[in-house]
CSV table of N, CA, C and O in Angstrom, one decimal:
chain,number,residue,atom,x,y,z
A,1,UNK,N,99.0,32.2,89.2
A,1,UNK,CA,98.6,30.8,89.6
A,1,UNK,C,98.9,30.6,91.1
A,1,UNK,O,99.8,31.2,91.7
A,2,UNK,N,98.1,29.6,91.5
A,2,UNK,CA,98.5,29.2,93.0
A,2,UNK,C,98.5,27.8,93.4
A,2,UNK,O,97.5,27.2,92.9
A,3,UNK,N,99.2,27.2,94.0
A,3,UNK,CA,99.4,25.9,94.3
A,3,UNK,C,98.4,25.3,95.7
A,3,UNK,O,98.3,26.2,96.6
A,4,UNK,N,98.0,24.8,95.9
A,4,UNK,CA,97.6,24.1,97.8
A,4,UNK,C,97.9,23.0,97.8
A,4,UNK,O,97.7,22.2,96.8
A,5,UNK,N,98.5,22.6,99.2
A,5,UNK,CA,98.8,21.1,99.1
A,5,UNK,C,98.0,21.0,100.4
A,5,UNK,O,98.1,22.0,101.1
A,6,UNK,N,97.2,20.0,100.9
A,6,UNK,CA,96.4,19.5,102.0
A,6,UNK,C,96.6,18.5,101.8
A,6,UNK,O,96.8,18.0,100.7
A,7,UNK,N,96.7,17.9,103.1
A,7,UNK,CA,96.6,16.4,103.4
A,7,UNK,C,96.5,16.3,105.0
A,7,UNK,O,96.8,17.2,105.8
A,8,UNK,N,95.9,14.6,105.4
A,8,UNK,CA,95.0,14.8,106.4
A,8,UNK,C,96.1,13.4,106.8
A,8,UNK,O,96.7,12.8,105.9
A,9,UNK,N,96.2,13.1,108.5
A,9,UNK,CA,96.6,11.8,109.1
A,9,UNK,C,95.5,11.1,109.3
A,9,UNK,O,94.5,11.6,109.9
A,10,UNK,N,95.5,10.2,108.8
A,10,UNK,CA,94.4,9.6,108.9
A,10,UNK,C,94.1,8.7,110.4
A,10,UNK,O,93.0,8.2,110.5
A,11,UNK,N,94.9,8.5,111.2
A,11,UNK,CA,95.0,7.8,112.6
A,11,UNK,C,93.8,8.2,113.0
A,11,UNK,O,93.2,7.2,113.4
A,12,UNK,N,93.0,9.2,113.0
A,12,UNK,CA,92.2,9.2,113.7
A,12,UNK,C,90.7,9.0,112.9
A,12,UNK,O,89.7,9.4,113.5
A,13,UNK,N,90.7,8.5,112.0
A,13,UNK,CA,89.7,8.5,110.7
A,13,UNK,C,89.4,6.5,110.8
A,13,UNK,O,90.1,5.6,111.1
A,14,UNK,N,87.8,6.7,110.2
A,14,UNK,CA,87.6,5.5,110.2
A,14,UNK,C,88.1,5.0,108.8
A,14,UNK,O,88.1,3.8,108.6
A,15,UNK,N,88.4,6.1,107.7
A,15,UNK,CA,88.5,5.9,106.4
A,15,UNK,C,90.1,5.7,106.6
A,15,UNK,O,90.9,6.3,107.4
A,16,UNK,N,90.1,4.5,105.6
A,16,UNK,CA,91.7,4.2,105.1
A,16,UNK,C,92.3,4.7,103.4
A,16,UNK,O,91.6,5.5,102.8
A,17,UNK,N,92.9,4.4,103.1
A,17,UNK,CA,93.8,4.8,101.8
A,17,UNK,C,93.1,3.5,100.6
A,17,UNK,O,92.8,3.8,99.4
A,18,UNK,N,93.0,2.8,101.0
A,18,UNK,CA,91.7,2.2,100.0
A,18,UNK,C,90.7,2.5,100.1
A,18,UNK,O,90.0,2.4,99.0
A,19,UNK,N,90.0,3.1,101.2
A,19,UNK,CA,88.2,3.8,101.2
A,19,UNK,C,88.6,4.8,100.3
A,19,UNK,O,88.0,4.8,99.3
A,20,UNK,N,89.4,5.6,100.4
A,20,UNK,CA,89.5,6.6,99.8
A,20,UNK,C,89.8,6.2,98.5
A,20,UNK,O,89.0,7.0,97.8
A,21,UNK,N,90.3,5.6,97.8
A,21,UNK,CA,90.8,5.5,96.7
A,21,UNK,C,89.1,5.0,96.0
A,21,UNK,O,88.8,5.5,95.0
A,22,UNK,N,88.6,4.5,96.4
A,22,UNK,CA,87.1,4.1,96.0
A,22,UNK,C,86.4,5.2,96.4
A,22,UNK,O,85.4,5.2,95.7
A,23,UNK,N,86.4,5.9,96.8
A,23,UNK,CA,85.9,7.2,96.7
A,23,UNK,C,86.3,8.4,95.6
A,23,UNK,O,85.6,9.2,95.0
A,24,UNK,N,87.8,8.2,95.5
A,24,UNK,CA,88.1,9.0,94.3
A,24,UNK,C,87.4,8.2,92.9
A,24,UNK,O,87.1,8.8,91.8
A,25,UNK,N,87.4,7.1,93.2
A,25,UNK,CA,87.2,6.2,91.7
A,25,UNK,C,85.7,6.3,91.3
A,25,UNK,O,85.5,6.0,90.1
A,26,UNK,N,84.5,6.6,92.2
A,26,UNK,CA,83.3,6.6,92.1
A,26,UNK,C,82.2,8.0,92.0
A,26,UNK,O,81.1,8.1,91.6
A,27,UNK,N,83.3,8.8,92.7
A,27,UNK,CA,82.9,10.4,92.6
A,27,UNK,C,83.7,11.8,92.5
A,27,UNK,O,83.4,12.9,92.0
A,28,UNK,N,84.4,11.4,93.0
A,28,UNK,CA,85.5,12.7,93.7
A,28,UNK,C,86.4,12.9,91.9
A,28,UNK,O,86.0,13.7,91.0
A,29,UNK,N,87.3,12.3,91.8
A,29,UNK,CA,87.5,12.6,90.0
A,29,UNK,C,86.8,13.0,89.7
A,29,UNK,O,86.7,14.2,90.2
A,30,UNK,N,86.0,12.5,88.9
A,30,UNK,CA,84.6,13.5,88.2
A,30,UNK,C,84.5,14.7,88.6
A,30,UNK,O,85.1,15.6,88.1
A,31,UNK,N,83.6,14.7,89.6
A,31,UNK,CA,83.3,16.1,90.5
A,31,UNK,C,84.5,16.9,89.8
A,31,UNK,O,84.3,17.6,88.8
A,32,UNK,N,85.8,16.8,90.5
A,32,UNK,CA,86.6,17.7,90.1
A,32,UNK,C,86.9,18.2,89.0
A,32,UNK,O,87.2,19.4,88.8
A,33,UNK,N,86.7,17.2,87.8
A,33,UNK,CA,86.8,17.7,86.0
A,33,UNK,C,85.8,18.9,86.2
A,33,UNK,O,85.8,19.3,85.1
A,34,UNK,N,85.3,19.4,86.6
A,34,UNK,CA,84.3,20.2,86.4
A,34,UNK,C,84.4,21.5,86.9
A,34,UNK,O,83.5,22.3,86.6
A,35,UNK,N,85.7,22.0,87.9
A,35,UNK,CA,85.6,23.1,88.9
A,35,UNK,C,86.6,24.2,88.3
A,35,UNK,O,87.8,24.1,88.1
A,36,UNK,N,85.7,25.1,88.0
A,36,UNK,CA,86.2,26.4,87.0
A,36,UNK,C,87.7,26.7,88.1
A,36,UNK,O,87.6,26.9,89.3
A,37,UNK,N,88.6,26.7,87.5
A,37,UNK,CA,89.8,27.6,87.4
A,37,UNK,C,90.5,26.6,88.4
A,37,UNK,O,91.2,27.0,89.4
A,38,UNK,N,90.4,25.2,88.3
A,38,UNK,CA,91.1,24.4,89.1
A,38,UNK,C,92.3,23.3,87.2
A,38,UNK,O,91.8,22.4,86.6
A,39,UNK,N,93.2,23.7,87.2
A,39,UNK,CA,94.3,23.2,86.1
A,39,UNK,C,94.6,21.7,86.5
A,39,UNK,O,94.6,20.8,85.6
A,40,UNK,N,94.8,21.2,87.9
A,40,UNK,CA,95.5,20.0,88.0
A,40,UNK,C,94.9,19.8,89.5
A,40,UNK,O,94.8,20.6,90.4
A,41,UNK,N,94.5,18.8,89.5
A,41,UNK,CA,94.6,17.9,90.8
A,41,UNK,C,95.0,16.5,91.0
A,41,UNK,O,94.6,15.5,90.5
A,42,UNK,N,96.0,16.6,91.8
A,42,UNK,CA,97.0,15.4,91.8
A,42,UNK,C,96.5,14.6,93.4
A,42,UNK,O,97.1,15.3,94.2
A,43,UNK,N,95.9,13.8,94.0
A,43,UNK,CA,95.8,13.0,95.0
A,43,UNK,C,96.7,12.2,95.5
A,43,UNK,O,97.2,11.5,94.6
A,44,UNK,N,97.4,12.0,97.0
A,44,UNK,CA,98.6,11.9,97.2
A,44,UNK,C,98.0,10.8,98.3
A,44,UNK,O,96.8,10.8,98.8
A,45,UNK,N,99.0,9.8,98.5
A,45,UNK,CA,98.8,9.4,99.7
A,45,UNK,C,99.8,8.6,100.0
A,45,UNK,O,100.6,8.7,99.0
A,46,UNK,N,100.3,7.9,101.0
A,46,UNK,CA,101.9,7.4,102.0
A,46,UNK,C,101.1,6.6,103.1
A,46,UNK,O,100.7,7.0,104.2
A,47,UNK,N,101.1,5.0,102.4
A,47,UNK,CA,100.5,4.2,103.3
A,47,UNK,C,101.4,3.7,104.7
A,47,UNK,O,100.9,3.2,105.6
A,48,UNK,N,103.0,4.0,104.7
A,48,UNK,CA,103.9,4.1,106.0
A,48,UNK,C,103.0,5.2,107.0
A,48,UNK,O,102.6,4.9,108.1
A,49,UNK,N,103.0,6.4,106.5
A,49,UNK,CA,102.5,7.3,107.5
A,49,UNK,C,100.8,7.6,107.6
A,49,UNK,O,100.3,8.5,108.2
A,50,UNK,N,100.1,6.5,106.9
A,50,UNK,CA,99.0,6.8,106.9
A,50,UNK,C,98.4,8.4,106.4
A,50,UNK,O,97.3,8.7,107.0
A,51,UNK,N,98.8,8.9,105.9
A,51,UNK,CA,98.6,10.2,105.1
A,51,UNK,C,97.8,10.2,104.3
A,51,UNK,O,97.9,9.1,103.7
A,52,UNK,N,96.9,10.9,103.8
A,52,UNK,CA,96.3,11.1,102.2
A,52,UNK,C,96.3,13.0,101.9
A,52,UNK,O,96.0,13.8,102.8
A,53,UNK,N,96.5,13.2,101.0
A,53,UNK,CA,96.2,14.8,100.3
A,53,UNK,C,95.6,14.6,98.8
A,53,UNK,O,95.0,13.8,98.1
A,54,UNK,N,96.4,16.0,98.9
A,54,UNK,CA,96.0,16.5,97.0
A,54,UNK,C,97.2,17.3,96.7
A,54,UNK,O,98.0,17.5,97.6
A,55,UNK,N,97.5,17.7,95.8
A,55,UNK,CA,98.1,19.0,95.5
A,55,UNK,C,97.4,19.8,94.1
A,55,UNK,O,97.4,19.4,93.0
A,56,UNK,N,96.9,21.0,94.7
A,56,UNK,CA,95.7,21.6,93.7
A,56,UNK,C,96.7,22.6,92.7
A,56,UNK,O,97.5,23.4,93.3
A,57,UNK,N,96.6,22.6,91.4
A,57,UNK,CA,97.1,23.7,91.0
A,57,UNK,C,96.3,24.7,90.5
A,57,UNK,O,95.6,24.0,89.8
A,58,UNK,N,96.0,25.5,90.3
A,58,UNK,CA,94.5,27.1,90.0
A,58,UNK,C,94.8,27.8,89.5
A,58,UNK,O,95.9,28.2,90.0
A,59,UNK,N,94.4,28.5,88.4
A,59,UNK,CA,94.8,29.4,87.4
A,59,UNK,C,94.7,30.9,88.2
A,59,UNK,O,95.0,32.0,87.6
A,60,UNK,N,94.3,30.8,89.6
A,60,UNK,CA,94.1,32.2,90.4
A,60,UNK,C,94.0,32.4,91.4
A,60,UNK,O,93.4,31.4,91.8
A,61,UNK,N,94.3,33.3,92.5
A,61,UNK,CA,94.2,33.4,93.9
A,61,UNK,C,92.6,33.2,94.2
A,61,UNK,O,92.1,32.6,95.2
A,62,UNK,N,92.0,33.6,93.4
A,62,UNK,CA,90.3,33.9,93.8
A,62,UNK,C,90.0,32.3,93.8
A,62,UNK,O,89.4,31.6,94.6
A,63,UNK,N,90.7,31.8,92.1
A,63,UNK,CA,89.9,30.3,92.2
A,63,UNK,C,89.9,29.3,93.3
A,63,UNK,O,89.2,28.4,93.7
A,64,UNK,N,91.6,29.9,93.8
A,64,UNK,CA,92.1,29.0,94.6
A,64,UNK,C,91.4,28.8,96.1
A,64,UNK,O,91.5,27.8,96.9
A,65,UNK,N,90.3,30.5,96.5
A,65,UNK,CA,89.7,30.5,97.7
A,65,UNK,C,88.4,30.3,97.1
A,65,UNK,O,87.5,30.3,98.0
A,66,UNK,N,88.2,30.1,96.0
A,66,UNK,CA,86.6,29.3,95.9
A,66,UNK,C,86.1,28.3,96.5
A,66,UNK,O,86.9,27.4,96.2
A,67,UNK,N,85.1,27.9,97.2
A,67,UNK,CA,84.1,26.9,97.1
A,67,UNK,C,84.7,25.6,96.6
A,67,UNK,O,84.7,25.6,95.4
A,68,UNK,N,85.2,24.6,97.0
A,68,UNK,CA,85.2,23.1,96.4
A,68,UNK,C,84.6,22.3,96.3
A,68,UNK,O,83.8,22.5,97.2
A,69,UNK,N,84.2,21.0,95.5
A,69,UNK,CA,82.9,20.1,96.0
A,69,UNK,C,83.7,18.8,96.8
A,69,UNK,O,83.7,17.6,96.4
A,70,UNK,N,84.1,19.1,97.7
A,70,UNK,CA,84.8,18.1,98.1
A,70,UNK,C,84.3,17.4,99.5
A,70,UNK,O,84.4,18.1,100.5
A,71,UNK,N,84.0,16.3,99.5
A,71,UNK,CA,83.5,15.3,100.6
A,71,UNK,C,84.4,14.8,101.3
A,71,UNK,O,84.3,14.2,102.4
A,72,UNK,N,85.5,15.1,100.6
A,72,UNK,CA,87.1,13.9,101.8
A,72,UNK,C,86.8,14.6,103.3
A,72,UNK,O,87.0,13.9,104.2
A,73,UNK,N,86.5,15.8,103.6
A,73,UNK,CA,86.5,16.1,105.1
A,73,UNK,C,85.7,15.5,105.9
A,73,UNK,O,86.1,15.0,106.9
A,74,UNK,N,84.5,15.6,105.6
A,74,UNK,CA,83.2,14.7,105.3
A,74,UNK,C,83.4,13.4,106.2
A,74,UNK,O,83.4,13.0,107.4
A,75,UNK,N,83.8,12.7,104.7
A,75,UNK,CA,83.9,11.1,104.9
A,75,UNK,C,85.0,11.0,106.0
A,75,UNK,O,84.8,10.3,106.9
A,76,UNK,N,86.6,11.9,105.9
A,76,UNK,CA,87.3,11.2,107.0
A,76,UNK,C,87.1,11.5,108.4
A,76,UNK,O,87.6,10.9,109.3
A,77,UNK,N,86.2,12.6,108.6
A,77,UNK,CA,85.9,13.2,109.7
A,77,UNK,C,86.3,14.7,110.6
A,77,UNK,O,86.2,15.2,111.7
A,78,UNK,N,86.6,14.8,109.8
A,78,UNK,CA,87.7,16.2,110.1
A,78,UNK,C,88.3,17.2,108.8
A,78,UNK,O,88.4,16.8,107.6
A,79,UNK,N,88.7,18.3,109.5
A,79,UNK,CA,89.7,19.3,108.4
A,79,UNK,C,90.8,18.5,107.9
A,79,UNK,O,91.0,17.5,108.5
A,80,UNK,N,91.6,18.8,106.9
A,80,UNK,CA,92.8,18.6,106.4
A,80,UNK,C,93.6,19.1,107.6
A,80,UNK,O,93.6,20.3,108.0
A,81,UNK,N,94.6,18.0,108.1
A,81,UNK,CA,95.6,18.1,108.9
A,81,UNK,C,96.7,19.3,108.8
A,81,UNK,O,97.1,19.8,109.8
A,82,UNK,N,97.1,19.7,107.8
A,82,UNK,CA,97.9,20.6,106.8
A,82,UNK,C,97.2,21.3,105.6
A,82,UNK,O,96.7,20.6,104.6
A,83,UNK,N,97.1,22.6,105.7
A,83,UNK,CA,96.7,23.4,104.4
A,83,UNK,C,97.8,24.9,103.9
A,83,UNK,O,97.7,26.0,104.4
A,84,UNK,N,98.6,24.3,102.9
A,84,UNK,CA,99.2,25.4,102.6
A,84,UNK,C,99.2,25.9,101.5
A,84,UNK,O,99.0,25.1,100.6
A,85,UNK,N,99.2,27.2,101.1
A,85,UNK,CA,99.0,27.9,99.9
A,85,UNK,C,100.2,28.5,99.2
A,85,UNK,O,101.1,29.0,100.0
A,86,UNK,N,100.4,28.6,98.0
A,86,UNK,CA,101.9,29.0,97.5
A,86,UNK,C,101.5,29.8,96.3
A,86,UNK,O,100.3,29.8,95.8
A,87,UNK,N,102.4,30.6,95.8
A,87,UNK,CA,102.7,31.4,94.7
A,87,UNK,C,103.2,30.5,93.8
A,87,UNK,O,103.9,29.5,94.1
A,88,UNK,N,102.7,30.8,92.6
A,88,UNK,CA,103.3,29.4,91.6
A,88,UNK,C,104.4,30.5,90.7
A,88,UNK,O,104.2,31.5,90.0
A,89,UNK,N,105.4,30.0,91.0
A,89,UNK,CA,106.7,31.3,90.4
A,89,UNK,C,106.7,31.0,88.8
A,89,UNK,O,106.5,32.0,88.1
A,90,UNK,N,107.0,29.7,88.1
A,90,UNK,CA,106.5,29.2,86.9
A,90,UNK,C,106.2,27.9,86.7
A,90,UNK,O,105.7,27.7,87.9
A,91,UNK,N,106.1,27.2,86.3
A,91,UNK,CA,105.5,26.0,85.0
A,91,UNK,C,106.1,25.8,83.5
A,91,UNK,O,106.4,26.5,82.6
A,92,UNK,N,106.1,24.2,83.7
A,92,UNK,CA,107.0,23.3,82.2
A,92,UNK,C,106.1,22.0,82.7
A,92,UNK,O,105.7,21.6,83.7
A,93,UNK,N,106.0,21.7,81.6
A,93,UNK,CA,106.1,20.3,81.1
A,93,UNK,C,106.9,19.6,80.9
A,93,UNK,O,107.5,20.1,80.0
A,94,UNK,N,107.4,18.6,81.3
A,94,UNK,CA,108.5,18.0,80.3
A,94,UNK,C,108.1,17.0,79.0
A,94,UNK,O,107.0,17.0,78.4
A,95,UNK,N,109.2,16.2,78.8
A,95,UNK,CA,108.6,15.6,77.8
A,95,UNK,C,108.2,13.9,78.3
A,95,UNK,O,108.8,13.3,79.2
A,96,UNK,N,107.0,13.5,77.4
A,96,UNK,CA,106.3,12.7,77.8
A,96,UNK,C,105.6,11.6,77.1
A,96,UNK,O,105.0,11.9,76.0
A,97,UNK,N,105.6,10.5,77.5
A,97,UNK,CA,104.9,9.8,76.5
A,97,UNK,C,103.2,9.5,76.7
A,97,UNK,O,102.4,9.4,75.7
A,98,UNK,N,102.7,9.3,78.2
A,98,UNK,CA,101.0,9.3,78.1
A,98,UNK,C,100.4,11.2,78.2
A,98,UNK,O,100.4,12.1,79.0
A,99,UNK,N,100.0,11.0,77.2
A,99,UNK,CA,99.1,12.5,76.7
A,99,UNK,C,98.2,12.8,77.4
A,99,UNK,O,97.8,13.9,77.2
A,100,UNK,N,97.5,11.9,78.3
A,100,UNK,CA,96.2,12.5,79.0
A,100,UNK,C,96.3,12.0,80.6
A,100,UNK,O,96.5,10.8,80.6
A,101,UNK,N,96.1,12.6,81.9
A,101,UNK,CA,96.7,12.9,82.8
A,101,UNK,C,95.2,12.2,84.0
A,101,UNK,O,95.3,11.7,85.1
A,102,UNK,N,93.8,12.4,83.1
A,102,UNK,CA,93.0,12.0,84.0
A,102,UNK,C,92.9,10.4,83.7
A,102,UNK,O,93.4,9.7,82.8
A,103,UNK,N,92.0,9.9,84.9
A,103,UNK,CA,92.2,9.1,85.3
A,103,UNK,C,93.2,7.8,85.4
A,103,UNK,O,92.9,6.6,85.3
A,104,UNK,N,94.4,8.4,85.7
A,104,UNK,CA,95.5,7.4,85.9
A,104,UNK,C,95.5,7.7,87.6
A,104,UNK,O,95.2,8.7,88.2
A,105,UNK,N,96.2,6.2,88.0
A,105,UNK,CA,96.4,6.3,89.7
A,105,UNK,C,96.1,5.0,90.0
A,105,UNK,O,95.6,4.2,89.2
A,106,UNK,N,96.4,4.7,91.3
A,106,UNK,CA,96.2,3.4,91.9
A,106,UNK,C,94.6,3.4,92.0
A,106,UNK,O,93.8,2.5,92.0
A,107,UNK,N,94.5,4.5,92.2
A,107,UNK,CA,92.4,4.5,92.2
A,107,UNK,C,91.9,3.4,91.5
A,107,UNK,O,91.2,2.5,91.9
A,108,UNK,N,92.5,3.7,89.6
A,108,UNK,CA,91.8,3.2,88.6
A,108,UNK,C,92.5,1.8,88.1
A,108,UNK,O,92.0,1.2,87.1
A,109,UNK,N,93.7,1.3,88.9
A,109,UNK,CA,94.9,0.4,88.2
A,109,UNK,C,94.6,-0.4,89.4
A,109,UNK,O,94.8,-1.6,89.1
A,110,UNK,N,94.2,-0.3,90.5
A,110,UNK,CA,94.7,-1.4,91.6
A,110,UNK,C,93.0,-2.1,92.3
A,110,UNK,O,93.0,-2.9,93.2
């Protein structure tokens, strides 16, 4: 397994942390349910530092250098400010009370 975390400053972008969140809410989710050998995508963002990411988790090195359908570079205007790739050493769960993981977030709540 492999981890990536990207995230972009947005200072230089006309897109803010609410454009984006309506962009995850109207396409970008979806899209992603769909992309063979991607486990978890978690969307991150820190409206003090103006930041937005992700943290991808992939059941494989190959998945992890696959092709994405992803528009955030697109829309903000540029590459991901930071892209790092990691070794996933293990994985747990803990214990929990909501069972299903997609669409929760300020995307779908706020």
């Amino acid at each position: 397994m492999q981890a990536v975390i990207v995230w972009w400053d947005l200072s230089q972008s006309e897109q803010t942390i609410a454009s984006l969140r309506n962009f995850l809410r109207d396409e970008a989710v979806e899209r992603f349910s769909r992309v063979p050998g991607l486990r978890l995508k978690v969307w991150i963002s820190d409206e003090h530092t103006n930041r937005w990411g992700a943290v991808l988790l992939w059941e494989s090195a190959e998945a992890a250098t696959a092709p994405v359908p992803s528009r955030a570079a697109e829309l903000i205007g540029y590459p991901p400010t930071h892209r790092h790739t990691f070794d996933v050493e293990a994985t747990t769960e803990g214990a929990y009370d909501i069972a299903r993981l997609a669409r929760l977030g300020r995307a779908f709540t706020g």
